[in-house]
mmCIF file of C-alpha atoms and ligand atoms in Angstrom:
data_model
loop_
_atom_site.group_PDB
_atom_site.id
_atom_site.type_symbol
_atom_site.label_atom_id
_atom_site.label_comp_id
_atom_site.label_asym_id
_atom_site.label_seq_id
_atom_site.Cartn_x
_atom_site.Cartn_y
_atom_site.Cartn_z
ATOM 1 C CA MET A 1 -31.908 2.787 -31.527
ATOM 2 C CA GLY A 2 -35.435 3.236 -30.626
ATOM 3 C CA LYS A 3 -36.919 3.865 -27.045
ATOM 4 C CA LEU A 4 -35.100 1.781 -24.507
ATOM 5 C CA ARG A 5 -37.432 -0.527 -22.297
ATOM 6 C CA PHE A 6 -36.173 -1.210 -19.047
ATOM 7 C CA ALA A 7 -37.586 -3.418 -16.067
ATOM 8 C CA MET A 8 -36.971 -2.219 -12.114
ATOM 9 C CA CYS A 9 -36.140 -4.453 -9.482
ATOM 10 C CA GLY A 10 -36.902 -2.501 -6.136
ATOM 11 C CA THR A 11 -39.944 -0.806 -4.567
ATOM 12 C CA GLY A 12 -38.504 0.909 -1.566
ATOM 13 C CA PHE A 13 -37.458 4.565 -0.632
ATOM 14 C CA TRP A 14 -34.731 4.922 -3.636
ATOM 15 C CA ALA A 15 -36.841 3.374 -6.108
ATOM 16 C CA ARG A 16 -39.163 6.097 -6.876
ATOM 17 C CA TYR A 17 -36.715 8.609 -7.224
ATOM 18 C CA GLN A 18 -34.493 6.450 -9.369
ATOM 19 C CA LEU A 19 -37.802 5.873 -11.579
ATOM 20 C CA ALA A 20 -38.434 9.465 -11.502
ATOM 21 C CA GLY A 21 -35.033 10.098 -12.844
ATOM 22 C CA TRP A 22 -35.201 7.939 -15.698
ATOM 23 C CA ARG A 23 -38.551 9.637 -16.436
ATOM 24 C CA GLU A 24 -36.799 12.956 -16.980
ATOM 25 C CA LEU A 25 -34.847 11.505 -19.769
ATOM 26 C CA ALA A 26 -36.259 10.982 -23.431
ATOM 27 C CA ASP A 27 -36.348 7.424 -25.204
ATOM 28 C CA VAL A 28 -36.637 5.376 -22.221
ATOM 29 C CA GLU A 29 -39.483 3.914 -20.335
ATOM 30 C CA CYS A 30 -40.101 1.411 -17.658
ATOM 31 C CA VAL A 31 -42.104 -1.587 -18.589
ATOM 32 C CA ALA A 32 -42.285 -3.675 -15.443
ATOM 33 C CA VAL A 33 -41.286 -3.681 -11.654
ATOM 34 C CA CYS A 34 -40.511 -6.485 -9.358
ATOM 35 C CA GLY A 35 -40.920 -6.457 -5.776
ATOM 36 C CA ARG A 36 -40.264 -8.795 -2.860
ATOM 37 C CA SER A 37 -43.927 -9.507 -2.747
ATOM 38 C CA GLN A 38 -46.802 -9.394 -5.197
ATOM 39 C CA MET A 39 -48.531 -6.824 -3.202
ATOM 40 C CA GLU A 40 -45.413 -4.643 -3.037
ATOM 41 C CA ALA A 41 -44.868 -4.776 -6.446
ATOM 42 C CA ASN A 42 -48.468 -4.322 -7.464
ATOM 43 C CA ASN A 43 -48.850 -1.077 -5.133
ATOM 44 C CA PHE A 44 -45.675 0.372 -6.529
ATOM 45 C CA ALA A 45 -46.579 -0.410 -10.214
ATOM 46 C CA GLY A 46 -50.171 1.140 -9.493
ATOM 47 C CA ASP A 47 -48.791 4.267 -7.563
ATOM 48 C CA GLN A 48 -46.210 4.897 -10.448
ATOM 49 C CA GLY A 49 -48.096 3.799 -13.436
ATOM 50 C CA ILE A 50 -46.071 0.755 -14.508
ATOM 51 C CA PRO A 51 -48.009 -1.341 -16.728
ATOM 52 C CA ALA A 52 -46.506 -4.806 -15.176
ATOM 53 C CA PHE A 53 -45.607 -5.938 -12.027
ATOM 54 C CA TYR A 54 -43.892 -9.296 -10.610
ATOM 55 C CA GLU A 55 -42.525 -10.943 -7.481
ATOM 56 C CA ASP A 56 -40.070 -13.108 -9.270
ATOM 57 C CA LEU A 57 -37.035 -11.425 -11.389
ATOM 58 C CA GLU A 58 -36.691 -14.473 -13.492
ATOM 59 C CA THR A 59 -39.999 -14.460 -14.502
ATOM 60 C CA MET A 60 -40.026 -10.503 -15.267
ATOM 61 C CA LEU A 61 -36.981 -11.030 -17.335
ATOM 62 C CA LYS A 62 -38.437 -13.864 -19.325
ATOM 63 C CA ARG A 63 -41.670 -12.127 -20.247
ATOM 64 C CA GLU A 64 -40.670 -8.557 -20.492
ATOM 65 C CA ARG A 65 -37.267 -9.110 -22.516
ATOM 66 C CA PRO A 66 -36.183 -5.406 -21.338
ATOM 67 C CA ASP A 67 -33.363 -3.689 -22.621
ATOM 68 C CA PHE A 68 -32.025 -3.231 -19.312
ATOM 69 C CA LEU A 69 -32.352 -4.115 -15.877
ATOM 70 C CA ASP A 70 -32.390 -1.284 -12.911
ATOM 71 C CA ILE A 71 -31.549 -2.839 -9.361
ATOM 72 C CA VAL A 72 -32.642 -0.459 -6.719
ATOM 73 C CA THR A 73 -32.576 -2.991 -3.967
ATOM 74 C CA ASN A 74 -30.528 -3.273 -0.649
ATOM 75 C CA VAL A 75 -26.888 -4.157 -1.128
ATOM 76 C CA ASP A 76 -27.148 -7.643 0.164
ATOM 77 C CA SER A 77 -29.413 -8.639 -3.038
ATOM 78 C CA HIS A 78 -27.349 -6.885 -5.562
ATOM 79 C CA GLU A 79 -24.954 -9.684 -6.674
ATOM 80 C CA GLU A 80 -27.872 -12.384 -6.852
ATOM 81 C CA LEU A 81 -30.262 -10.125 -8.828
ATOM 82 C CA ALA A 82 -27.326 -8.932 -11.189
ATOM 83 C CA ARG A 83 -26.431 -12.442 -11.833
ATOM 84 C CA LEU A 84 -29.896 -13.339 -12.917
ATOM 85 C CA GLY A 85 -29.680 -10.353 -15.401
ATOM 86 C CA LEU A 86 -26.495 -11.624 -16.632
ATOM 87 C CA ALA A 87 -27.745 -15.187 -17.031
ATOM 88 C CA ARG A 88 -30.239 -13.965 -19.646
ATOM 89 C CA LEU A 89 -27.656 -11.540 -21.000
ATOM 90 C CA VAL A 90 -29.500 -8.328 -19.840
ATOM 91 C CA PRO A 91 -27.405 -5.482 -19.212
ATOM 92 C CA VAL A 92 -27.701 -4.022 -15.511
ATOM 93 C CA VAL A 93 -27.577 -0.663 -13.784
ATOM 94 C CA CYS A 94 -27.319 -1.247 -10.142
ATOM 95 C CA GLN A 95 -27.212 0.958 -7.002
ATOM 96 C CA LYS A 96 -23.900 1.550 -4.889
ATOM 97 C CA PRO A 97 -22.131 -0.085 -3.205
ATOM 98 C CA LEU A 98 -22.110 -2.666 -5.888
ATOM 99 C CA VAL A 99 -21.573 -5.656 -3.611
ATOM 100 C CA ALA A 100 -20.518 -5.555 0.040
ATOM 101 C CA SER A 101 -17.170 -7.889 -0.776
ATOM 102 C CA LEU A 102 -14.304 -6.662 -2.894
ATOM 103 C CA PRO A 103 -13.401 -10.302 -4.278
ATOM 104 C CA ARG A 104 -17.298 -11.021 -5.200
ATOM 105 C CA ALA A 105 -17.536 -7.713 -6.788
ATOM 106 C CA GLU A 106 -14.524 -8.107 -8.874
ATOM 107 C CA ALA A 107 -15.974 -11.678 -9.956
ATOM 108 C CA LEU A 108 -19.131 -10.050 -10.854
ATOM 109 C CA VAL A 109 -17.622 -7.239 -12.882
ATOM 110 C CA HIS A 110 -15.270 -9.904 -14.606
ATOM 111 C CA ASP A 111 -18.337 -12.020 -15.573
ATOM 112 C CA PHE A 112 -20.085 -9.363 -16.951
ATOM 113 C CA ALA A 113 -17.102 -8.257 -18.999
ATOM 114 C CA LYS A 114 -16.450 -11.859 -20.153
ATOM 115 C CA SER A 115 -20.075 -12.325 -21.488
ATOM 116 C CA ASP A 116 -19.746 -8.681 -22.993
ATOM 117 C CA VAL A 117 -22.768 -7.671 -21.241
ATOM 118 C CA PRO A 118 -22.697 -3.657 -19.853
ATOM 119 C CA LEU A 119 -22.855 -3.312 -15.967
ATOM 120 C CA PHE A 120 -23.112 0.106 -14.934
ATOM 121 C CA VAL A 121 -23.280 1.589 -11.128
ATOM 122 C CA ASN A 122 -25.698 4.427 -10.341
ATOM 123 C CA GLU A 123 -22.753 6.397 -8.510
ATOM 124 C CA ASN A 124 -24.587 9.642 -8.485
ATOM 125 C CA TRP A 125 -22.788 11.679 -6.108
ATOM 126 C CA ARG A 126 -19.952 12.816 -8.488
ATOM 127 C CA TRP A 127 -22.795 14.395 -10.561
ATOM 128 C CA GLN A 128 -23.956 16.766 -8.132
ATOM 129 C CA THR A 129 -23.759 20.392 -9.609
ATOM 130 C CA PRO A 130 -21.287 22.014 -7.129
ATOM 131 C CA LEU A 131 -18.810 19.117 -7.721
ATOM 132 C CA ARG A 132 -19.070 19.053 -11.466
ATOM 133 C CA GLU A 133 -18.330 23.010 -11.181
ATOM 134 C CA ILE A 134 -15.241 22.156 -8.871
ATOM 135 C CA LYS A 135 -13.855 19.755 -11.158
ATOM 136 C CA LYS A 136 -14.078 22.245 -14.122
ATOM 137 C CA SER A 137 -12.200 24.702 -12.154
ATOM 138 C CA ILE A 138 -9.674 22.430 -11.206
ATOM 139 C CA GLU A 139 -9.178 21.468 -14.719
ATOM 140 C CA ARG A 140 -9.002 25.038 -15.946
ATOM 141 C CA GLY A 141 -6.061 25.366 -13.759
ATOM 142 C CA THR A 142 -7.559 28.280 -11.680
ATOM 143 C CA ILE A 143 -5.700 27.121 -8.531
ATOM 144 C CA GLY A 144 -2.650 25.509 -10.169
ATOM 145 C CA LYS A 145 -1.581 21.990 -8.841
ATOM 146 C CA VAL A 146 -3.722 20.687 -5.987
ATOM 147 C CA PHE A 147 -1.556 19.602 -3.055
ATOM 148 C CA ARG A 148 -4.148 19.080 -0.282
ATOM 149 C CA ALA A 149 -7.848 18.832 -0.027
ATOM 150 C CA ARG A 150 -10.284 18.278 2.671
ATOM 151 C CA VAL A 151 -13.805 16.752 1.612
ATOM 152 C CA ASP A 152 -16.385 16.188 4.298
ATOM 153 C CA MET A 153 -19.930 14.852 4.425
ATOM 154 C CA ILE A 154 -20.689 15.151 8.247
ATOM 155 C CA SER A 155 -24.289 15.309 9.097
ATOM 156 C CA GLY A 156 -26.874 15.131 12.083
ATOM 157 C CA PHE A 157 -29.366 14.054 9.798
ATOM 158 C CA PRO A 158 -31.526 10.937 11.093
ATOM 159 C CA VAL A 159 -30.595 8.879 7.939
ATOM 160 C CA PHE A 160 -31.884 5.779 9.407
ATOM 161 C CA ALA A 161 -35.411 7.035 9.481
ATOM 162 C CA ASN A 162 -35.834 6.663 5.366
ATOM 163 C CA GLN A 163 -33.309 3.768 5.066
ATOM 164 C CA PRO A 164 -33.855 1.699 8.241
ATOM 165 C CA PHE A 165 -31.724 -1.314 6.733
ATOM 166 C CA LEU A 166 -28.663 0.961 7.044
ATOM 167 C CA ARG A 167 -28.980 0.252 10.984
ATOM 168 C CA ASP A 168 -28.108 -3.461 10.489
ATOM 169 C CA LEU A 169 -25.071 -3.216 8.321
ATOM 170 C CA GLU A 170 -22.107 -4.610 9.606
ATOM 171 C CA GLN A 171 -19.909 -2.047 7.536
ATOM 172 C CA PHE A 172 -21.870 1.041 7.400
ATOM 173 C CA ILE A 173 -20.605 4.647 6.876
ATOM 174 C CA LEU A 174 -17.643 3.665 4.523
ATOM 175 C CA THR A 175 -19.897 1.313 2.513
ATOM 176 C CA ASP A 176 -22.956 3.554 2.221
ATOM 177 C CA LEU A 177 -21.378 7.143 2.178
ATOM 178 C CA GLY A 178 -17.446 6.360 1.834
ATOM 179 C CA SER A 179 -18.462 4.727 -1.495
ATOM 180 C CA HIS A 180 -19.754 7.924 -2.873
ATOM 181 C CA ILE A 181 -17.168 10.305 -1.230
ATOM 182 C CA LEU A 182 -14.113 8.287 -1.977
ATOM 183 C CA ASP A 183 -15.350 8.020 -5.546
ATOM 184 C CA VAL A 184 -15.778 12.060 -5.612
ATOM 185 C CA GLY A 185 -12.114 11.851 -4.361
ATOM 186 C CA ARG A 186 -10.974 9.918 -7.328
ATOM 187 C CA PHE A 187 -13.220 11.936 -9.766
ATOM 188 C CA LEU A 188 -11.668 15.333 -8.431
ATOM 189 C CA PHE A 189 -8.275 14.347 -7.775
ATOM 190 C CA GLY A 190 -7.304 11.098 -9.515
ATOM 191 C CA GLU A 191 -6.251 7.556 -8.569
ATOM 192 C CA VAL A 192 -4.985 6.748 -4.982
ATOM 193 C CA ARG A 193 -1.562 5.555 -3.922
ATOM 194 C CA SER A 194 -2.163 4.688 -0.351
ATOM 195 C CA LEU A 195 -4.573 5.262 2.264
ATOM 196 C CA TYR A 196 -4.991 5.231 6.093
ATOM 197 C CA CYS A 197 -8.171 5.239 8.024
ATOM 198 C CA GLN A 198 -9.694 5.348 11.469
ATOM 199 C CA THR A 199 -13.165 4.415 12.138
ATOM 200 C CA GLN A 200 -15.359 4.748 15.299
ATOM 201 C CA LYS A 201 -18.838 3.789 16.357
ATOM 202 C CA THR A 202 -20.643 6.394 18.516
ATOM 203 C CA LEU A 203 -24.359 5.137 18.052
ATOM 204 C CA PRO A 204 -25.171 1.880 20.337
ATOM 205 C CA GLU A 205 -28.354 1.326 18.607
ATOM 206 C CA ILE A 206 -26.498 0.635 14.933
ATOM 207 C CA ARG A 207 -24.549 -2.383 14.017
ATOM 208 C CA GLY A 208 -21.826 -0.488 11.957
ATOM 209 C CA GLU A 209 -19.218 2.336 12.124
ATOM 210 C CA ASN A 210 -20.695 5.540 11.917
ATOM 211 C CA VAL A 211 -17.645 7.806 11.904
ATOM 212 C CA ALA A 212 -14.849 7.506 9.688
ATOM 213 C CA THR A 213 -11.594 9.610 8.694
ATOM 214 C CA VAL A 214 -9.440 8.503 5.662
ATOM 215 C CA LEU A 215 -6.274 9.917 4.546
ATOM 216 C CA LEU A 216 -5.386 9.494 1.234
ATOM 217 C CA THR A 217 -2.162 9.958 -0.674
ATOM 218 C CA MET A 218 -2.811 10.333 -4.430
ATOM 219 C CA VAL A 219 -0.646 9.345 -7.351
ATOM 220 C CA THR A 220 -0.078 13.009 -7.976
ATOM 221 C CA GLY A 221 1.376 13.219 -4.515
ATOM 222 C CA ALA A 222 -1.520 15.305 -3.232
ATOM 223 C CA THR A 223 -2.938 14.531 0.410
ATOM 224 C CA ILE A 224 -6.749 14.229 0.561
ATOM 225 C CA ILE A 225 -8.735 13.807 3.988
ATOM 226 C CA VAL A 226 -12.031 12.358 3.720
ATOM 227 C CA GLU A 227 -14.239 12.972 7.165
ATOM 228 C CA LEU A 228 -17.428 10.992 7.277
ATOM 229 C CA ALA A 229 -19.987 11.007 10.334
ATOM 230 C CA TYR A 230 -23.644 10.125 10.732
ATOM 231 C CA ALA A 231 -23.270 10.725 14.655
ATOM 232 C CA GLN A 232 -26.816 12.275 15.069
ATOM 233 C CA ASN A 233 -25.024 15.103 17.268
ATOM 234 C CA PRO A 234 -26.382 18.625 17.627
ATOM 235 C CA LEU A 235 -24.249 20.285 14.726
ATOM 236 C CA GLU A 236 -24.128 24.141 14.244
ATOM 237 C CA ARG A 237 -24.662 23.754 10.572
ATOM 238 C CA GLU A 238 -27.062 21.062 9.249
ATOM 239 C CA CYS A 239 -26.680 20.797 5.718
ATOM 240 C CA PHE A 240 -27.354 17.018 4.900
ATOM 241 C CA PRO A 241 -26.496 15.947 2.473
ATOM 242 C CA GLN A 242 -24.084 18.323 1.147
ATOM 243 C CA THR A 243 -20.462 17.510 0.627
ATOM 244 C CA LEU A 244 -18.256 20.399 1.746
ATOM 245 C CA ALA A 245 -14.502 20.468 0.599
ATOM 246 C CA PHE A 246 -11.534 23.072 1.094
ATOM 247 C CA ILE A 247 -8.697 22.492 -1.724
ATOM 248 C CA GLU A 248 -5.444 23.966 -1.790
ATOM 249 C CA GLY A 249 -3.677 24.358 -4.848
ATOM 250 C CA THR A 250 -0.150 26.231 -5.907
ATOM 251 C CA GLU A 251 -2.039 29.040 -7.087
ATOM 252 C CA GLY A 252 -4.995 29.616 -4.895
ATOM 253 C CA SER A 253 -7.734 27.894 -3.116
ATOM 254 C CA LEU A 254 -11.253 26.494 -3.760
ATOM 255 C CA GLU A 255 -13.921 26.101 -0.719
ATOM 256 C CA LEU A 256 -17.272 24.218 -1.524
ATOM 257 C CA CYS A 257 -19.283 26.078 1.460
ATOM 258 C CA PRO A 258 -22.738 25.249 2.521
ATOM 259 C CA ASP A 259 -25.815 26.138 0.491
ATOM 260 C CA TYR A 260 -23.610 25.372 -2.699
ATOM 261 C CA TRP A 261 -21.300 28.495 -2.604
ATOM 262 C CA ILE A 262 -17.962 28.024 -4.031
ATOM 263 C CA ARG A 263 -15.480 30.397 -3.133
ATOM 264 C CA THR A 264 -12.346 30.625 -5.269
ATOM 265 C CA THR A 265 -9.418 32.408 -3.941
ATOM 266 C CA THR A 266 -6.482 33.406 -6.350
ATOM 267 C CA LYS A 267 -3.612 36.119 -6.195
ATOM 268 C CA GLN A 268 -6.041 38.416 -7.939
ATOM 269 C CA GLU A 269 -9.285 38.034 -6.020
ATOM 270 C CA THR A 270 -11.692 35.971 -4.058
ATOM 271 C CA VAL A 271 -14.887 35.419 -6.231
ATOM 272 C CA SER A 272 -17.901 33.522 -4.536
ATOM 273 C CA ALA A 273 -20.726 32.013 -6.708
ATOM 274 C CA CYS A 274 -23.705 29.797 -6.020
ATOM 275 C CA TYR A 275 -24.282 26.377 -7.891
ATOM 276 C CA PRO A 276 -27.515 25.235 -6.531
ATOM 277 C CA PRO A 277 -28.746 21.897 -7.691
ATOM 278 C CA HIS A 278 -31.885 21.557 -10.036
ATOM 279 C CA HIS A 279 -34.887 21.303 -8.228
ATOM 280 C CA TYR A 280 -37.374 18.311 -9.326
ATOM 281 C CA VAL A 281 -40.810 18.566 -8.238
ATOM 282 C CA TRP A 282 -40.485 15.019 -7.256
ATOM 283 C CA ALA A 283 -37.450 15.165 -5.316
ATOM 284 C CA ASP A 284 -37.754 15.175 -1.691
ATOM 285 C CA PRO A 285 -36.306 18.793 -0.625
ATOM 286 C CA ALA A 286 -34.053 17.325 2.236
ATOM 287 C CA TYR A 287 -32.230 15.254 -0.606
ATOM 288 C CA ASP A 288 -32.348 17.993 -3.378
ATOM 289 C CA VAL A 289 -28.543 17.656 -4.206
ATOM 290 C CA VAL A 290 -28.559 14.029 -4.192
ATOM 291 C CA HIS A 291 -31.838 13.174 -6.015
ATOM 292 C CA SER A 292 -31.024 16.106 -8.909
ATOM 293 C CA SER A 293 -27.785 14.128 -9.530
ATOM 294 C CA ILE A 294 -29.482 10.951 -10.314
ATOM 295 C CA VAL A 295 -30.751 12.587 -13.712
ATOM 296 C CA PRO A 296 -27.212 13.383 -15.106
ATOM 297 C CA CYS A 297 -25.942 10.082 -13.827
ATOM 298 C CA GLN A 298 -28.513 8.197 -15.535
ATOM 299 C CA SER A 299 -28.221 10.317 -18.840
ATOM 300 C CA ASN A 300 -24.489 9.285 -18.813
ATOM 301 C CA ILE A 301 -25.525 5.718 -18.467
ATOM 302 C CA LEU A 302 -28.058 5.958 -21.274
ATOM 303 C CA SER A 303 -25.430 7.346 -23.615
ATOM 304 C CA GLY A 304 -23.404 3.897 -22.803
ATOM 305 C CA PHE A 305 -26.360 1.971 -24.290
ATOM 306 C CA ARG A 306 -25.973 4.029 -27.465
ATOM 307 C CA GLY A 307 -22.272 3.698 -27.697
ATOM 308 C CA GLY A 308 -21.070 6.576 -25.609
ATOM 309 C CA GLN A 309 -18.502 6.406 -22.594
ATOM 310 C CA VAL A 310 -19.913 5.934 -19.312
ATOM 311 C CA GLU A 311 -18.197 7.325 -16.114
ATOM 312 C CA THR A 312 -19.558 4.974 -13.753
ATOM 313 C CA THR A 313 -18.921 1.411 -15.154
ATOM 314 C CA GLY A 314 -18.821 -1.640 -12.987
ATOM 315 C CA GLU A 315 -14.998 -1.544 -13.821
ATOM 316 C CA ASP A 316 -14.376 1.766 -12.740
ATOM 317 C CA ASN A 317 -16.465 1.493 -9.572
ATOM 318 C CA LEU A 318 -14.193 -1.218 -8.705
ATOM 319 C CA ASN A 319 -11.518 1.236 -8.049
ATOM 320 C CA THR A 320 -13.889 3.003 -5.601
ATOM 321 C CA LEU A 321 -14.698 -0.260 -3.935
ATOM 322 C CA LYS A 322 -11.081 -0.922 -3.483
ATOM 323 C CA LEU A 323 -10.774 2.230 -1.502
ATOM 324 C CA VAL A 324 -13.788 1.355 0.651
ATOM 325 C CA PHE A 325 -12.380 -2.021 1.537
ATOM 326 C CA ALA A 326 -8.611 -0.842 1.992
ATOM 327 C CA ALA A 327 -10.237 1.744 4.384
ATOM 328 C CA TYR A 328 -11.748 -1.165 6.597
ATOM 329 C CA ASP A 329 -8.396 -2.994 6.285
ATOM 330 C CA SER A 330 -6.392 0.017 7.493
ATOM 331 C CA ALA A 331 -8.820 0.714 10.269
ATOM 332 C CA ARG A 332 -8.513 -3.098 11.491
ATOM 333 C CA SER A 333 -4.887 -3.070 11.275
ATOM 334 C CA GLY A 334 -3.726 0.448 12.093
ATOM 335 C CA GLN A 335 -1.664 0.414 9.105
ATOM 336 C CA ALA A 336 -1.675 2.439 5.896
ATOM 337 C CA VAL A 337 -2.623 0.302 2.850
ATOM 338 C CA ASN A 338 -0.539 0.603 -0.547
ATOM 339 C CA LEU A 339 -3.071 0.628 -3.227
ATOM 340 C CA GLN A 340 -0.721 0.634 -5.894
ATOM 341 C CA LYS A 341 0.938 -3.083 -4.823
ATOM 342 C CA GLN A 342 -2.805 -4.438 -5.124
ATOM 343 C CA GLY A 343 -2.861 -3.377 -8.778
ATOM 344 C CA HIS A 344 -5.012 -0.545 -8.463
ATOM 345 C CA ALA A 345 -5.706 1.187 -11.753
HETATM 346 O O1 89V B 1 -27.314 8.554 -1.490
HETATM 347 C C1 89V B 1 -27.382 7.545 -0.833
HETATM 348 O O2 89V B 1 -26.479 6.372 -1.266
HETATM 349 C C2 89V B 1 -27.747 7.418 0.579
HETATM 350 C C3 89V B 1 -27.344 8.566 1.582
HETATM 351 C C4 89V B 1 -25.614 8.562 1.407
HETATM 352 C C5 89V B 1 -27.892 9.783 1.190
HETATM 353 O O3 89V B 1 -27.791 8.234 2.666
HETATM 354 O O4 89V B 1 -27.685 6.136 0.969
#
């Protein structure tokens, strides 16, 4: 297969990093971009050296006939845009969360599968350098069987400055950040048997919840606590957007500490090693660990177009979305939700 030609939909904050990520990879090129207006699309195409620009996705797909469509827009538009791709049998790569409703996400994934058109989610968090190292260490059995872990993403960072639409989401932290961190939970510890969640809203100026605590009981029997907050309070340690973790196993523990240090303690010793993300010149230094994870995620997705195995398929991502929406159900009802009963994979 020769060079893959893709078209991008979206010209906002995230689109330029997504584009820069693709450009780190061989045999893939962006041939066109579609924006909300002719002017936005023209400006983005001019700045980024993309040969063609459109304000209408259907026209772009018809004229450019891309090998795939990359959707980098706000969540509200994902479903409609992905369906326009599907109607022309164009494979789609989409940002997370795929769709802000579980039944609609399920229908979308089902319809792509029925037409045998690939649908992938750019769920990049699990591709972060230190998280891949933690996974390898767990798989090597360094700390024995994991029985409990805490995974945190707690930040005072003014996330709404770069992504103002997040202020208006009725369901905020669990959809935007929880989709990443709950996916990390599945990536590191396997599938979930049941969960319990509490949410809080501490910022009057936003619509949705900005604090969430989720307690997961894994199929393995391990207990995982996920703590999320964008409370904009002064924090002693400001390490946005780093994920911190403390993982207890029968033979030792792993700690993912600030600034990408992993401390491994076994009967023999405690060893600390640093796994910083690769720094790309195009990355925003405040988002280094996230922006660098876009590249291996996209590389894995590209391998899917060539017959390889993709981790973050639409189908796989449904299992993460089930956790997100089960967490809202639990927060509403005050009850734990049994995911195995819901037919969770
Ligand atoms: O990566 C993202 O999805 C962003 C962030 C979680 C960093 O705010 O929305």
